[in-house]
Amino acid sequence: PPPPPPYHTPPADYPGAPPPPPPPPPPGSERDGADPAGRHPGGPYSYYQTHPLPPPPPGSAIPGAPIPAPAGAKSKAAKAKAKAKAKAKKARAPRRKKMYSDYIGVTYNKTHAKYQACITHYRKQHYLGRYRLAVDAARAYDESAKLLKGAGWKINFGSEEEYERAKRREMEGLEEEQSGAAGGD
């Protein structure tokens, strides 16, 4: 026998055959716009066709007109103002100590809670020690800068009096911090 065609459909009485499609509805039984399967009688908008929406209130039918806010609602500006006020009220946590100082070659070492001085000479960094005061670390930098780089190099203190004034200022600041911390407990 010749081979069956490539898209051979089995006869209707064959055991694995799909069921036959349902017969079409008689003419005139479908309503206008109805889905033939009967899922959406009257089409997708049938509810709104049978139940029309109420007319809009007078004055709001103008396209692009602003919609009035409900009673008691805040404007955007009022909300932003209230938010800024609340943010200003929040108590800020004390700032962390900065990891650098105002002096050249001096940084704050958080691990040891001291200032340390370093100088770079010919691409090599030299550690100069840890100091309780930043001015002392700056003075150590100045001395090594004069030795290693000469007189024309930028330093922190030009004279001994300048160093003494800065040290007095820093000591006063430390005393104020300690008295403020002791009074706060």
Short mmCIF file of C-alpha atoms in Angstrom, two decimals:
data_model
loop_
_atom_site.label_atom_id
_atom_site.label_comp_id
_atom_site.label_asym_id
_atom_site.label_seq_id
_atom_site.Cartn_x
_atom_site.Cartn_y
_atom_site.Cartn_z
CA PRO A 1 0.00 0.00 0.00
CA PRO A 2 1.16 3.54 -0.62
CA PRO A 3 2.28 5.51 2.47
CA PRO A 4 -0.29 7.88 3.96
CA PRO A 5 -0.06 11.60 3.17
CA PRO A 6 2.14 13.57 5.61
CA TYR A 7 -0.79 15.28 7.34
CA HIS A 8 -3.17 12.39 7.37
CA THR A 9 -6.19 12.85 9.61
CA PRO A 10 -7.55 9.63 11.09
CA PRO A 11 -11.18 8.73 10.46
CA ALA A 12 -13.76 9.94 13.02
CA ASP A 13 -14.41 6.42 14.33
CA TYR A 14 -10.69 5.87 15.05
CA PRO A 15 -10.10 5.32 18.84
CA GLY A 16 -7.57 8.25 19.29
CA ALA A 17 -9.49 10.78 17.16
CA PRO A 18 -10.44 14.14 18.72
CA PRO A 19 -14.14 14.83 19.27
CA PRO A 20 -15.91 16.62 16.43
CA PRO A 21 -16.43 20.39 16.80
CA PRO A 22 -19.85 21.51 18.08
CA PRO A 23 -22.39 22.43 15.43
CA PRO A 24 -22.70 26.14 14.67
CA PRO A 25 -25.64 27.94 16.33
CA PRO A 26 -28.72 28.39 14.21
CA PRO A 27 -28.85 31.69 12.32
CA GLY A 28 -30.44 34.56 14.28
CA SER A 29 -29.78 33.03 17.70
CA GLU A 30 -26.64 35.19 18.32
CA ARG A 31 -27.23 38.66 19.78
CA ASP A 32 -25.48 41.66 18.30
CA GLY A 33 -21.87 41.78 19.53
CA ALA A 34 -22.18 38.56 21.54
CA ASP A 35 -19.30 36.16 21.77
CA PRO A 36 -20.12 32.92 19.91
CA ALA A 37 -18.88 30.92 22.93
CA GLY A 38 -21.29 32.83 25.18
CA ARG A 39 -18.58 34.09 27.56
CA HIS A 40 -19.30 37.79 27.23
CA PRO A 41 -22.87 38.36 26.21
CA GLY A 42 -23.19 41.74 24.63
CA GLY A 43 -19.43 42.21 24.14
CA PRO A 44 -16.79 43.46 26.56
CA TYR A 45 -18.69 46.64 27.46
CA SER A 46 -22.08 45.08 27.99
CA TYR A 47 -22.37 46.19 31.64
CA TYR A 48 -21.70 49.82 30.73
CA GLN A 49 -24.04 49.58 27.76
CA THR A 50 -26.86 48.49 30.05
CA HIS A 51 -25.75 50.64 33.05
CA PRO A 52 -24.51 54.02 31.83
CA LEU A 53 -22.12 56.02 34.05
CA PRO A 54 -23.63 59.00 35.89
CA PRO A 55 -22.93 62.39 34.31
CA PRO A 56 -19.92 64.29 35.72
CA PRO A 57 -20.60 67.04 38.29
CA PRO A 58 -21.01 70.54 36.87
CA GLY A 59 -17.72 72.41 36.31
CA SER A 60 -15.52 69.30 36.15
CA ALA A 61 -16.42 68.29 32.61
CA ILE A 62 -13.81 70.69 31.17
CA PRO A 63 -10.85 68.66 29.91
CA GLY A 64 -7.57 69.56 31.62
CA ALA A 65 -9.31 71.39 34.48
CA PRO A 66 -7.68 70.85 37.90
CA ILE A 67 -9.45 68.42 40.17
CA PRO A 68 -10.27 70.02 43.52
CA ALA A 69 -8.56 68.44 46.56
CA PRO A 70 -10.75 66.83 49.22
CA ALA A 71 -11.38 68.81 52.37
CA GLY A 72 -8.49 68.65 54.86
CA ALA A 73 -5.88 67.62 52.25
CA LYS A 74 -2.48 69.39 52.30
CA SER A 75 -0.89 70.93 49.25
CA LYS A 76 2.50 69.74 48.00
CA ALA A 77 4.19 72.88 49.30
CA ALA A 78 2.68 72.41 52.77
CA LYS A 79 3.78 68.75 52.84
CA ALA A 80 7.33 69.67 51.81
CA LYS A 81 7.46 72.40 54.47
CA ALA A 82 6.26 70.00 57.18
CA LYS A 83 8.80 67.39 56.09
CA ALA A 84 11.67 69.92 56.23
CA LYS A 85 10.55 71.06 59.68
CA ALA A 86 10.46 67.47 60.98
CA LYS A 87 13.90 66.81 59.53
CA ALA A 88 15.32 69.91 61.25
CA LYS A 89 13.85 68.82 64.59
CA LYS A 90 15.65 65.47 64.56
CA ALA A 91 18.65 65.54 66.85
CA ARG A 92 21.77 64.85 64.88
CA ALA A 93 24.27 62.35 66.19
CA PRO A 94 27.67 63.84 67.07
CA ARG A 95 29.98 63.87 64.08
CA ARG A 96 32.80 61.37 63.97
CA LYS A 97 36.31 62.67 64.33
CA LYS A 98 37.78 63.40 60.91
CA MET A 99 40.60 61.15 59.73
CA TYR A 100 42.83 64.02 58.64
CA SER A 101 44.03 67.23 60.25
CA ASP A 102 44.53 70.78 59.07
CA TYR A 103 48.30 70.30 59.09
CA ILE A 104 50.54 68.98 56.33
CA GLY A 105 51.73 65.41 56.88
CA VAL A 106 49.41 64.74 59.84
CA THR A 107 46.52 62.27 59.98
CA TYR A 108 44.33 60.94 62.79
CA ASN A 109 44.83 57.28 63.69
CA LYS A 110 41.44 56.03 64.88
CA THR A 111 42.80 52.75 66.26
CA HIS A 112 45.15 54.48 68.69
CA ALA A 113 43.08 57.70 69.02
CA LYS A 114 46.17 59.79 68.28
CA TYR A 115 47.61 61.89 65.49
CA GLN A 116 50.43 60.47 63.44
CA ALA A 117 52.99 62.24 61.30
CA CYS A 118 54.39 60.88 58.03
CA ILE A 119 56.60 62.42 55.37
CA THR A 120 57.28 61.23 51.83
CA HIS A 121 60.83 61.62 50.53
CA TYR A 122 61.90 60.27 47.13
CA ARG A 123 58.69 58.22 46.82
CA LYS A 124 59.29 56.58 50.16
CA GLN A 125 57.05 57.22 53.15
CA HIS A 126 58.72 57.74 56.52
CA TYR A 127 56.70 57.29 59.71
CA LEU A 128 57.47 59.99 62.29
CA GLY A 129 55.43 58.76 65.27
CA ARG A 130 52.11 59.15 67.09
CA TYR A 131 51.22 62.24 69.10
CA ARG A 132 48.33 63.22 71.39
CA LEU A 133 48.09 66.69 69.81
CA ALA A 134 47.97 67.47 66.11
CA VAL A 135 50.34 70.43 66.56
CA ASP A 136 53.02 68.16 68.01
CA ALA A 137 52.72 65.84 65.00
CA ALA A 138 52.89 68.89 62.70
CA ARG A 139 56.04 70.08 64.45
CA ALA A 140 57.66 66.65 63.96
CA TYR A 141 56.79 66.89 60.24
CA ASP A 142 58.30 70.38 60.02
CA GLU A 143 61.59 69.29 61.60
CA SER A 144 61.98 66.28 59.30
CA ALA A 145 60.96 68.37 56.25
CA LYS A 146 63.74 70.86 57.03
CA LEU A 147 66.25 68.01 57.33
CA LEU A 148 65.17 65.98 54.30
CA LYS A 149 63.90 68.58 51.84
CA GLY A 150 65.63 71.82 52.79
CA ALA A 151 64.45 75.30 53.73
CA GLY A 152 62.36 75.98 50.61
CA TRP A 153 59.80 73.27 51.38
CA LYS A 154 56.26 74.02 52.59
CA ILE A 155 55.93 73.57 56.36
CA ASN A 156 53.19 74.07 58.98
CA PHE A 157 54.78 76.62 61.37
CA GLY A 158 57.16 79.36 60.28
CA SER A 159 58.30 80.20 63.80
CA GLU A 160 58.31 78.87 67.36
CA GLU A 161 55.71 81.48 68.45
CA GLU A 162 53.31 80.29 65.78
CA TYR A 163 53.65 76.74 67.09
CA GLU A 164 53.06 77.87 70.71
CA ARG A 165 49.87 79.78 69.76
CA ALA A 166 48.49 76.78 67.86
CA LYS A 167 49.32 74.45 70.78
CA ARG A 168 47.54 76.76 73.28
CA ARG A 169 44.45 76.87 71.01
CA GLU A 170 44.37 73.08 70.67
CA MET A 171 44.82 72.53 74.43
CA GLU A 172 41.89 74.89 75.14
CA GLY A 173 39.75 72.97 72.63
CA LEU A 174 40.63 69.66 74.31
CA GLU A 175 39.79 71.05 77.76
CA GLU A 176 36.40 72.27 76.49
CA GLU A 177 35.67 68.85 74.95
CA GLN A 178 36.59 67.05 78.17
CA SER A 179 34.54 69.40 80.37
CA GLY A 180 31.56 69.11 77.97
CA ALA A 181 31.81 65.30 77.97
CA ALA A 182 32.08 65.15 81.79
CA GLY A 183 29.11 67.53 82.24
CA GLY A 184 26.93 65.53 79.80
CA ASP A 185 27.12 62.26 81.79
#
